[in-house]
Short mmCIF file of C-alpha atoms in Angstrom, two decimals:
data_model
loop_
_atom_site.label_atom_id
_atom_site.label_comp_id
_atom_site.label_asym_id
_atom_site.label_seq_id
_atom_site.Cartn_x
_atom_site.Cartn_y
_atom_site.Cartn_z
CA UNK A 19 0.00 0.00 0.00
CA UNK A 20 1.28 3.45 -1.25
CA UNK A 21 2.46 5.83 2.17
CA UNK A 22 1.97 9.56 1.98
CA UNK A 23 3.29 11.80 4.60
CA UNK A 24 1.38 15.41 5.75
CA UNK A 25 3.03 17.85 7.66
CA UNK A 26 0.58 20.32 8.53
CA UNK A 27 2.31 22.26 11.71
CA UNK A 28 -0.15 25.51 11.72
CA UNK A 29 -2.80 26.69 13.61
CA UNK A 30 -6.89 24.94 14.08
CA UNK A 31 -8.06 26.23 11.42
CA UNK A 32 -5.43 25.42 8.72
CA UNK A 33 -5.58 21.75 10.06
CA UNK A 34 -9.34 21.49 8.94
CA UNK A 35 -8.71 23.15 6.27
CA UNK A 36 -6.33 20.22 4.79
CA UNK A 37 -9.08 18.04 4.83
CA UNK A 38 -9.49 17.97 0.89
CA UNK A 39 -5.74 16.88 0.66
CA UNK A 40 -5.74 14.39 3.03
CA UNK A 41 -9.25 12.87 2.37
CA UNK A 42 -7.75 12.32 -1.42
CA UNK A 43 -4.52 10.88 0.09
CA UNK A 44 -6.79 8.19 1.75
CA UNK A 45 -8.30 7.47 -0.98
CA UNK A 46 -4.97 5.78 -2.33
CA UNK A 47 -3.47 4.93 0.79
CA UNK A 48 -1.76 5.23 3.98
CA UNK A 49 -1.46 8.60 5.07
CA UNK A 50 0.46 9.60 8.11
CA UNK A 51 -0.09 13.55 9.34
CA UNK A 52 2.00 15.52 11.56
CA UNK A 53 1.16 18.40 13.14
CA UNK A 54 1.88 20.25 16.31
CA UNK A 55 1.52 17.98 19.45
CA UNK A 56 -1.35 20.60 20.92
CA UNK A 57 -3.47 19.40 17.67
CA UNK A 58 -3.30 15.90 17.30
CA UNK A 59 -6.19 15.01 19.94
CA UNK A 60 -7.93 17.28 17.51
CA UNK A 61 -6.23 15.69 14.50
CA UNK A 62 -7.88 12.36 15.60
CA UNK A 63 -11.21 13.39 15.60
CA UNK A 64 -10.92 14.89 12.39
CA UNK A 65 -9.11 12.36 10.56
CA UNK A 66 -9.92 9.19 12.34
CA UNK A 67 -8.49 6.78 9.22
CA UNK A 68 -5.03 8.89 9.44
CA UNK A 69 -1.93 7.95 11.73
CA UNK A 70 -1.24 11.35 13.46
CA UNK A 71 2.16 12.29 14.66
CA UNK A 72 2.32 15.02 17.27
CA UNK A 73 5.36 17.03 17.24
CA UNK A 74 7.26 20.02 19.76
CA UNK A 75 7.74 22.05 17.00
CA UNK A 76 6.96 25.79 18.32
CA UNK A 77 8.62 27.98 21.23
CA UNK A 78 11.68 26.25 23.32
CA UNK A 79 11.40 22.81 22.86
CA UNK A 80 13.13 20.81 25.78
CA UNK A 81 14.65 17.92 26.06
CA UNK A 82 12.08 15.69 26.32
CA UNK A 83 10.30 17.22 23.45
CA UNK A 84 13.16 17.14 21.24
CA UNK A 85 13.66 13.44 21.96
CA UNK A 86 9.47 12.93 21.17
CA UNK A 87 10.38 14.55 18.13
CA UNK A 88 13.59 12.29 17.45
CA UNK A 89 11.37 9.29 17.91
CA UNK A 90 8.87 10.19 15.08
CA UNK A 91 11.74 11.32 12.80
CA UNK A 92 12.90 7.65 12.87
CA UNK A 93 10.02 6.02 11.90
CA UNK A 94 9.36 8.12 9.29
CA UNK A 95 13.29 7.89 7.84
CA UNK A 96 12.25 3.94 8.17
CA UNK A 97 8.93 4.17 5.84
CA UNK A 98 8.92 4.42 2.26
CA UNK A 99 6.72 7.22 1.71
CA UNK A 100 5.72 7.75 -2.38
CA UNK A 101 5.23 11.69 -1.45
CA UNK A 102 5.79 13.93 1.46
CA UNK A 103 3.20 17.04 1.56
CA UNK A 104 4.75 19.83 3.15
CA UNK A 105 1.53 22.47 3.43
CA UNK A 106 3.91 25.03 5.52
CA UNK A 107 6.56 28.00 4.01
CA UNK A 108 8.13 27.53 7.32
CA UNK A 109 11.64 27.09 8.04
CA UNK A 110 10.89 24.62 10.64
CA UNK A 111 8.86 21.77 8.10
CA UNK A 112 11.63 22.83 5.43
CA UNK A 113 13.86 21.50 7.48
CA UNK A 114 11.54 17.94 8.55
CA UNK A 115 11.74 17.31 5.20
CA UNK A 116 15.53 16.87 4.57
CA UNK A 117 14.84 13.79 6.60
CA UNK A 118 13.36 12.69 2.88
CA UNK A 119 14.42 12.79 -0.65
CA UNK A 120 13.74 16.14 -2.43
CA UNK A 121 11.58 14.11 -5.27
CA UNK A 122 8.95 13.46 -3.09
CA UNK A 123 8.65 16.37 -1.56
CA UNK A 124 5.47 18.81 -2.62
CA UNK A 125 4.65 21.77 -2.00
CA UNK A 126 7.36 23.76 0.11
CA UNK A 127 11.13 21.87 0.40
CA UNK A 128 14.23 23.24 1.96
CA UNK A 129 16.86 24.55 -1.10
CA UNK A 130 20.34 23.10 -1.26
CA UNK A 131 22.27 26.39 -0.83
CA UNK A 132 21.74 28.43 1.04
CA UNK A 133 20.14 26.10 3.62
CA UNK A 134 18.06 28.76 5.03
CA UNK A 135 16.07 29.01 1.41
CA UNK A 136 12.68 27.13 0.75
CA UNK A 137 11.39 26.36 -2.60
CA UNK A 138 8.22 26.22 -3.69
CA UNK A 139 6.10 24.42 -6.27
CA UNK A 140 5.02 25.64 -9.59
CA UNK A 141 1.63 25.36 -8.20
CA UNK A 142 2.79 27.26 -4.45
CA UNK A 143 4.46 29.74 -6.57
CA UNK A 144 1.11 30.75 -8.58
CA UNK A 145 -0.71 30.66 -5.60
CA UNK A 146 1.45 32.72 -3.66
CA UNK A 147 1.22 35.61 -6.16
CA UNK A 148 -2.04 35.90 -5.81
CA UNK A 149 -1.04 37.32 -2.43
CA UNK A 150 -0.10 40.54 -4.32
CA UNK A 151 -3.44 41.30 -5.54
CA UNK A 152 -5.76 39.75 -2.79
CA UNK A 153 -8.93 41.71 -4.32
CA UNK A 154 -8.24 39.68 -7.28
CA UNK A 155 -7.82 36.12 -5.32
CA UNK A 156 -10.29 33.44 -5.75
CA UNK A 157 -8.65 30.36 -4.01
CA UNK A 158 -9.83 29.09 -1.31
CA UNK A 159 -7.21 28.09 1.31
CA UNK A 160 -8.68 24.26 1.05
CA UNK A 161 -8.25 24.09 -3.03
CA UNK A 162 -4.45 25.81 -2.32
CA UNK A 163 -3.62 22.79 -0.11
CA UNK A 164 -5.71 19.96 -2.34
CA UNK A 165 -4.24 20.93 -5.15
CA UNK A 166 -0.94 19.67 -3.88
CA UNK A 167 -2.11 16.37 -4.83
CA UNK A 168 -2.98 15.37 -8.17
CA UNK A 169 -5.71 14.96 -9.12
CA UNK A 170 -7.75 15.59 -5.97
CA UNK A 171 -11.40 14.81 -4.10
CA UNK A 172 -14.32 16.05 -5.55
CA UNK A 173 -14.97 19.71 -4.02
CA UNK A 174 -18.91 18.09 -3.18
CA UNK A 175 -17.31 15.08 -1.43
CA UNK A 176 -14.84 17.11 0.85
CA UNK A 177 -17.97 18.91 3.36
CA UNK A 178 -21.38 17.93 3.73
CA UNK A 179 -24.02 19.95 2.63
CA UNK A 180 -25.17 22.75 5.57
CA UNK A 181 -28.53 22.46 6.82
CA UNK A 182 -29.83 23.42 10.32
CA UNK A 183 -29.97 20.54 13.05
CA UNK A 184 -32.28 21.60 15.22
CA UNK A 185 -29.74 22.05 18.26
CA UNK A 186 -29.83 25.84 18.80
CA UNK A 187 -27.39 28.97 17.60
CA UNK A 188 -23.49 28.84 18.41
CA UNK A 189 -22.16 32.17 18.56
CA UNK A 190 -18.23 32.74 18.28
CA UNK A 191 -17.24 35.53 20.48
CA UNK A 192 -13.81 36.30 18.85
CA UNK A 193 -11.59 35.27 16.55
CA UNK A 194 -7.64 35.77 17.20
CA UNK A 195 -7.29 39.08 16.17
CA UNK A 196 -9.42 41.42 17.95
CA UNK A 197 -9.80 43.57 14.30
CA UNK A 198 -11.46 41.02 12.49
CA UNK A 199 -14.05 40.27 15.55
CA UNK A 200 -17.48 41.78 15.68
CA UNK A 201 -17.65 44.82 18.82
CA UNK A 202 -19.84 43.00 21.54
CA UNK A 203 -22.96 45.62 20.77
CA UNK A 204 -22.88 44.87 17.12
CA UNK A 205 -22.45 41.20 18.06
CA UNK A 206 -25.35 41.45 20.70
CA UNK A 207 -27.90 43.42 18.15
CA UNK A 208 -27.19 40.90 15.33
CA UNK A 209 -27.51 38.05 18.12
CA UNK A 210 -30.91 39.60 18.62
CA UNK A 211 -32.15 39.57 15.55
CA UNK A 212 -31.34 35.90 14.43
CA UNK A 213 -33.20 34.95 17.68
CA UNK A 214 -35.88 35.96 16.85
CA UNK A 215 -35.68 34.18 12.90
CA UNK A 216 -35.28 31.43 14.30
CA UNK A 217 -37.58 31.40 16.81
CA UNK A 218 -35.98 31.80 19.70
CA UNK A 219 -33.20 28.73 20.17
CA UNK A 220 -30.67 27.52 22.66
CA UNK A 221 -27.86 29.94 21.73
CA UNK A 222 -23.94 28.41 22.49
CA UNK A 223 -21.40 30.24 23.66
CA UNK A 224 -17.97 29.29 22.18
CA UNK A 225 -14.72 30.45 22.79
CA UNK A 226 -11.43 29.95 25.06
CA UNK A 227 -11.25 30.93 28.47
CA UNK A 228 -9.94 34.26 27.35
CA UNK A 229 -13.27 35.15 26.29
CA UNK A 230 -15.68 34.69 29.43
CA UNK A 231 -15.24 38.06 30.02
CA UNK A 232 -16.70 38.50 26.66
CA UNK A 233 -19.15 36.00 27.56
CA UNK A 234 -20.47 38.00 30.52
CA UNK A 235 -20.34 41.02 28.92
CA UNK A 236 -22.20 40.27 26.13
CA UNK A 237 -24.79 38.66 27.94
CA UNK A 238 -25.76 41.58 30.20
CA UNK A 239 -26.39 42.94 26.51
CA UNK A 240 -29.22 40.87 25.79
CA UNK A 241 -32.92 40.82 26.92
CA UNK A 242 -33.53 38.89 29.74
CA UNK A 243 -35.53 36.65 27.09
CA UNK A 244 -32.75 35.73 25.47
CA UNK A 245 -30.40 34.77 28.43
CA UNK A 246 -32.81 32.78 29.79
CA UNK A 247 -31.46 30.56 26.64
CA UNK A 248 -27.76 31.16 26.50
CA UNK A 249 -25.31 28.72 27.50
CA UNK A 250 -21.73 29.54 28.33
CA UNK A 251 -19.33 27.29 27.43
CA UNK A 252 -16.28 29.28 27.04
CA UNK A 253 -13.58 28.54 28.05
CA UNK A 254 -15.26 24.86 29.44
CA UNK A 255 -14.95 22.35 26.01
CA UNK A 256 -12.04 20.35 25.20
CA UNK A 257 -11.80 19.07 21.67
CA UNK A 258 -14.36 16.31 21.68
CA UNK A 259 -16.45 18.67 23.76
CA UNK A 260 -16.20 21.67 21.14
CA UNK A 261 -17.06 19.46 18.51
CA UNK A 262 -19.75 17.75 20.68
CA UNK A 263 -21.20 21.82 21.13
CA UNK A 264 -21.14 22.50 17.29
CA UNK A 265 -22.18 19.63 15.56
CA UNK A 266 -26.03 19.55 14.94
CA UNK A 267 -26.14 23.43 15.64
CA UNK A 268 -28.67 25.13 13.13
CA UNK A 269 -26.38 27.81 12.60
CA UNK A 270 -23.42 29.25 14.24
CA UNK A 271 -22.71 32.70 13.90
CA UNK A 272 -18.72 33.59 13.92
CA UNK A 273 -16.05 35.80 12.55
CA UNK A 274 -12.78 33.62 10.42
CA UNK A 275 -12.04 31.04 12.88
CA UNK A 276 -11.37 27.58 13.22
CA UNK A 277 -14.54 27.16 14.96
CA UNK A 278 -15.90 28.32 11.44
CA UNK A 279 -14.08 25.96 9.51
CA UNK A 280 -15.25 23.37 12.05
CA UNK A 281 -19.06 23.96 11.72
CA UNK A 282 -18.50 23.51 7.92
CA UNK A 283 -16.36 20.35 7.98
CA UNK A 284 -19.33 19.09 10.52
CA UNK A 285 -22.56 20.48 7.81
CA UNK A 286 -23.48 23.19 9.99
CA UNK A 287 -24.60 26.35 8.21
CA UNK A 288 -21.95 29.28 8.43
CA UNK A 289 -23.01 32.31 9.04
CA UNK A 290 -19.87 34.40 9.12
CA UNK A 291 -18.11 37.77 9.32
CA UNK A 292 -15.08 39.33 7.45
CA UNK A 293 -13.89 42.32 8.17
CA UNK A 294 -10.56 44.09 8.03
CA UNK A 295 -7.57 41.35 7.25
CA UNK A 296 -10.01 38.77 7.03
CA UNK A 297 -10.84 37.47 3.06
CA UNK A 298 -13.53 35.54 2.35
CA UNK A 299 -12.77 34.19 -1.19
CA UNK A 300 -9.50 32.82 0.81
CA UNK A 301 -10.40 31.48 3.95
CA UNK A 302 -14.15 31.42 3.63
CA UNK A 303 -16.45 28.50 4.63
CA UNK A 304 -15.98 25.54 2.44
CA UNK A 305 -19.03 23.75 0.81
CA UNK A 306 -22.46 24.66 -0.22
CA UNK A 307 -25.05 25.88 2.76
CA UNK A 308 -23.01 28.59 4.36
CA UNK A 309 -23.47 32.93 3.99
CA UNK A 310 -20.52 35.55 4.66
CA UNK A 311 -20.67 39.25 4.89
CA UNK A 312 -17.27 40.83 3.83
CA UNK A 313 -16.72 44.30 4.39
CA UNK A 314 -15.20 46.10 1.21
CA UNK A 315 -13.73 49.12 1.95
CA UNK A 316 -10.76 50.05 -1.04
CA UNK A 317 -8.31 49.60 2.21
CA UNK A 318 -9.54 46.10 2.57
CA UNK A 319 -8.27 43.32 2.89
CA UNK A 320 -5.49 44.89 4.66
CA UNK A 321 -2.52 43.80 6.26
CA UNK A 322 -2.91 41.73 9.25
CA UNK A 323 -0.20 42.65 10.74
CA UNK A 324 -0.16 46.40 10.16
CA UNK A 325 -1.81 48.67 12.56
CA UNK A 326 -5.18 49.89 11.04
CA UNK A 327 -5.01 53.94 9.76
CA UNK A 328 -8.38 54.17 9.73
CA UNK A 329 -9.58 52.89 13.44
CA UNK A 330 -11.64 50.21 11.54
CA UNK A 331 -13.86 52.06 9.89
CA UNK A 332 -14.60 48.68 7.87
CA UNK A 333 -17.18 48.11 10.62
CA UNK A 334 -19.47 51.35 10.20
CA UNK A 335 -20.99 49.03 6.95
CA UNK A 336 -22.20 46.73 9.85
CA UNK A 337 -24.12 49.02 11.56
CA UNK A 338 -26.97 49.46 9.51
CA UNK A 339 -30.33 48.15 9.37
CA UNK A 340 -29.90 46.84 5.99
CA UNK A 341 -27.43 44.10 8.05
CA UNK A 342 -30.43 43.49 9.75
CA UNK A 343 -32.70 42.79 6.91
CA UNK A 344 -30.30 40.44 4.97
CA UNK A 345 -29.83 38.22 7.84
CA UNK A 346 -33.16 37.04 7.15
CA UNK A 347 -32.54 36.69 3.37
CA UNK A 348 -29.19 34.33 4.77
CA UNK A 349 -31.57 32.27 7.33
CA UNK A 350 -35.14 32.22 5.29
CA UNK A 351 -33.66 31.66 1.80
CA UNK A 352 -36.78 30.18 0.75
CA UNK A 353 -38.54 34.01 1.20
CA UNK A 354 -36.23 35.61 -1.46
CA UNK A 355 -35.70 38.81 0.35
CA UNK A 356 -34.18 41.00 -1.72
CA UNK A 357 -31.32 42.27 -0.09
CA UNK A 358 -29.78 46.36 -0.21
CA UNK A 359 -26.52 47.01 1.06
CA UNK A 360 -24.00 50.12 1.30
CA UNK A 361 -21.25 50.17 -1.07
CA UNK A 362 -18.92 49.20 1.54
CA UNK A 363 -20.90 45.69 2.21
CA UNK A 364 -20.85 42.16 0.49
CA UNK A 365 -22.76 39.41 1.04
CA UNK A 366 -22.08 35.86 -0.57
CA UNK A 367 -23.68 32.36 -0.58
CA UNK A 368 -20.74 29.71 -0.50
CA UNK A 369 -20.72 26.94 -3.81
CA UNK A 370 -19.00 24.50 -5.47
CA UNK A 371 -17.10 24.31 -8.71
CA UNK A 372 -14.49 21.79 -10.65
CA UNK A 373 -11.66 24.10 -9.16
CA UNK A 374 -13.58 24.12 -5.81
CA UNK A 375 -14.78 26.78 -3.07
CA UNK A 376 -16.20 29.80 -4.72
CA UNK A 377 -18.63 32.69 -3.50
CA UNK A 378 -21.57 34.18 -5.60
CA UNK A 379 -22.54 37.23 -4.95
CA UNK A 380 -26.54 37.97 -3.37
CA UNK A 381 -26.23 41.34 -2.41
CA UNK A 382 -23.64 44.18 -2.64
CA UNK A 383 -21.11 45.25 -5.22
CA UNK A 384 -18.45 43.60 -6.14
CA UNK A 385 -16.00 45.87 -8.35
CA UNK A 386 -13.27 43.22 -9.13
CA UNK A 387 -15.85 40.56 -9.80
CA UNK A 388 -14.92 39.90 -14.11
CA UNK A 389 -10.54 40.18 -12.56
CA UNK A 390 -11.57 37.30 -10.23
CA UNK A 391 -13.46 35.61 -12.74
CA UNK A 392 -10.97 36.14 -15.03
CA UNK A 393 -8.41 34.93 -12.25
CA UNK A 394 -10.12 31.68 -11.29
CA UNK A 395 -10.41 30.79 -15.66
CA UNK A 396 -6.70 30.85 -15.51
CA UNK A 397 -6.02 28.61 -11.93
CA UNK A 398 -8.29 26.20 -13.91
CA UNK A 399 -6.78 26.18 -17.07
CA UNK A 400 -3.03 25.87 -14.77
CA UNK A 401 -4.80 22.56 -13.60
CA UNK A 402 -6.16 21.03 -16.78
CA UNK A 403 -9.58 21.31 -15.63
CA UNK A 404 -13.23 22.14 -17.98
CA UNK A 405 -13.22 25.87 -18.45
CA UNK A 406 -16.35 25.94 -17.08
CA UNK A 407 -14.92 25.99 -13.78
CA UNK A 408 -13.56 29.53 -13.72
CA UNK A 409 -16.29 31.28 -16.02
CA UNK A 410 -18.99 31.45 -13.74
CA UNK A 411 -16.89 31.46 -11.00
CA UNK A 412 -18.40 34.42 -9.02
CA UNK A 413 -21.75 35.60 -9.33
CA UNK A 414 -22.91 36.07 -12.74
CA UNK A 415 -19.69 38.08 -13.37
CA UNK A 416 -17.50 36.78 -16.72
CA UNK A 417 -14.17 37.47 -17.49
CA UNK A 418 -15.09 38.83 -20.81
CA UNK A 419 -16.06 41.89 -19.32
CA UNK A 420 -12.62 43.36 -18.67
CA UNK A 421 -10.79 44.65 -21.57
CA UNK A 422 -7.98 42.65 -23.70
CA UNK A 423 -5.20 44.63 -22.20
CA UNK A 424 -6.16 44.14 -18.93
CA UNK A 425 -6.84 40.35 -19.53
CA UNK A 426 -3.09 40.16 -20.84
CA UNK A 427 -1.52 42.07 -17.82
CA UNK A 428 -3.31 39.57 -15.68
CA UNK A 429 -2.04 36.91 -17.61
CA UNK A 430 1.62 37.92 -17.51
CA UNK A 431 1.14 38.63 -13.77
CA UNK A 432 0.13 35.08 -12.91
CA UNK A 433 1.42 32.73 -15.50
CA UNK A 434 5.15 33.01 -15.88
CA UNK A 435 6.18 31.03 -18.56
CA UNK A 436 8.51 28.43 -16.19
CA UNK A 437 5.61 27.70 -13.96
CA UNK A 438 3.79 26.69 -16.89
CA UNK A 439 6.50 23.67 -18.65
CA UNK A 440 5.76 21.08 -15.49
CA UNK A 441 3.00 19.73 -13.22
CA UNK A 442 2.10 21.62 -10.69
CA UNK A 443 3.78 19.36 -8.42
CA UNK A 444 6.93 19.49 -9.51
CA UNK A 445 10.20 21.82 -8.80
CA UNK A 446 12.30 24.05 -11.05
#
């Protein structure tokens, strides 16, 4: 039986967001996953037909760790994987995989000289240029990492479909960077409103135990109606507890998180926030069943780790009541609520296409729609797949409706010649 190695050493939400590699590298064999050791109870649950490898790969690792570490390193050295999948540009998973030959390594693999360089694949290196015109960018973060693989899963067989379960409303109080959460009064008034859509559920708490402040505070927010219903669990699940919490929710309600990406790998329906650094054609819910609001000021997305100029003025598009109004369009899709929105506003249904996650547009505007169309035409045609997949990619928007010139610059941009004479796989 063919072996395949994964070395996914980030954080929650990237683990469930290898799922589309990983469930095609079971499909043709063993696959073996490392990740950090914090994840792999996590990793278990996930991936319960993978062998998962926890490793001390982050801060100062002692002596103990380092000798965990040692121990995995020789059992892999002894098994003949047929590819290594390196989903990290890190120095640290560069350097795992000089424990293997540099043929079988996809993705990112440490150079020869100087030691401290990392190469990428032709597909990593098209990919990563997208990072220079994010507005542009229509990969999802799950496609980047299936991709890897040849020939990978079926985007409908990676997450169920959403639909509600009948278990209540989660609510995500924050996400890891305070900028991309929603202020605890705008969380509280949208809170409000969905309670009453759906007829007044359970409503779930979620979040580490950094957030019961949050918790507390948000609740002395609410009518006493509603926190007659809420249940705090901050700070109080484990891993089999959190997913325990989420699964069979009718909605959860969340800003980017792994808790997000979660609720989509589990079928429950997304209802989710972008704002500021966060993107949703990147890291957006993955499957059909699941809404996002993005906020689209012309600063946005911006740089995560950049202070914000502006003192996030992406949020003043949240304040409205036309918010308000298209939350029922996202919960009562069978009422076809037309939904108006300020300039600065977005709001997307998640679906499926041969390349894989895409967004289509319900209500907002959406300026770089035809570049992103355009964008996603040319990822597809990188990967030898119909051309159907990238021309009706986003919304009703085509590619045909930017100019010639402009379709050429975008070509050039993307599709350097070199990354173009190999399979995406491979090295040059």
């Amino acid at each position: 039986m063919a072996a395949f190695l994964v070395l996914q050493a980030a954080r929650f939400g990237d683990l469930v967001q290898s799922k589309r590699l990983i469930l095609t590298l079971q499909e043709q064999g063993r696959v073996c996953l490392g990740v950090d050791a914090g994840l792999a109870p996590l990793a278990r649950l996930l991936y319960p037909g993978a062998e998962v490898f926890g490793l001390r790969l982050h801060g100062q690792p002692g002596a103990a760790a380092l000798a965990e570490n040692r121990t995995v390193f020789r059992q892999w050295r002894e098994t003949a994987f047929q590819a290594v999948y390196n989903c990290n540009f890190s120095p640290v998973t560069a350097a795992i995989c000089r424990l293997f030959e540099p043929e079988i390594v996809m993705g990112y693999r440490p150079a020869q000289a100087p030691e401290s360089a990392i190469l990428r694949s032709q597909w990593a290196r098209l990919a990563f240029r997208l990072s220079e015109r994010r507005l542009c960018s229509p990969l999802n973060l799950v496609d980047f990492w299936g991709h890897f693989a040849s020939s990978p899963l079926a985007a409908e067989q990676v997450n169920p479909l959403a639909r509600p379960g009948g278990q209540g409303l989660g609510v995500v109080l924050a996400g890891r960077e305070s900028r991309r959460s929603l202020p605890l009064p705008l969380l509280a008034s949208i809170l409000q409103t969905l309670f009453g859509l759906l007829d007044g559920p359970e409503v779930y708490l979620l979040g580490a135990k950094a957030e019961q402040p949050a918790a507390h505070k948000l609740q002395r927010l609410l009518p006493a109606k509603i926190q007659e219903k809420v249940n705090d669990l901050s700070g109080k699940t484990d891993w089999p507890g959190l997913i325990h919490a989420v699964e069979g929710l009718d909605a959860l309600l969340t800003p980017d998180t792994g808790v997000m990406h979660l609720a989509a790998h589990l079928g429950v329906p997304v209802l989710a926030f972008f704002l500021s650094s966060a993107w949703c054609h990147e890291t957006g819910p993955y499957g059909r069943g699941h809404v996002v609001w993005q906020t689209s000021r012309s600063c946005a997305p911006c740089l995560e780790s950049a202070p914000c100029r502006h003192n996030v003025a992406c949020l003043e598009a949240l304040q409205g009541k036309e918010l308000l109004r298209s939350l029922a369009a996202a919960v009562r899709p069978e009422a076809r609520i037309r939904v108006q929105l300020p300039d600065t506003l977005q709001f997307w249904r998640s679906d499926l296409d041969a390349l894989g996650g895409v967004l289509r547009l319900e209500g907002g505007q959406d300026a770089h729609a035809p570049q992103r169309a355009f964008t996603r035409a040319l990822l597809a045609e990188f990967l030898h797949l119909p051309e159907q997949s990238g021309a009706h990619a986003v919304g009703t928007a085509s590619p045909e409706l930017i100019d010639p010139e402009e379709r050429a610059a975008l070509r050039r941009w993307l599709c350097h010649d070199a990354d173009w004479m190999l399979p995406p796989g491979r090295y040059c």
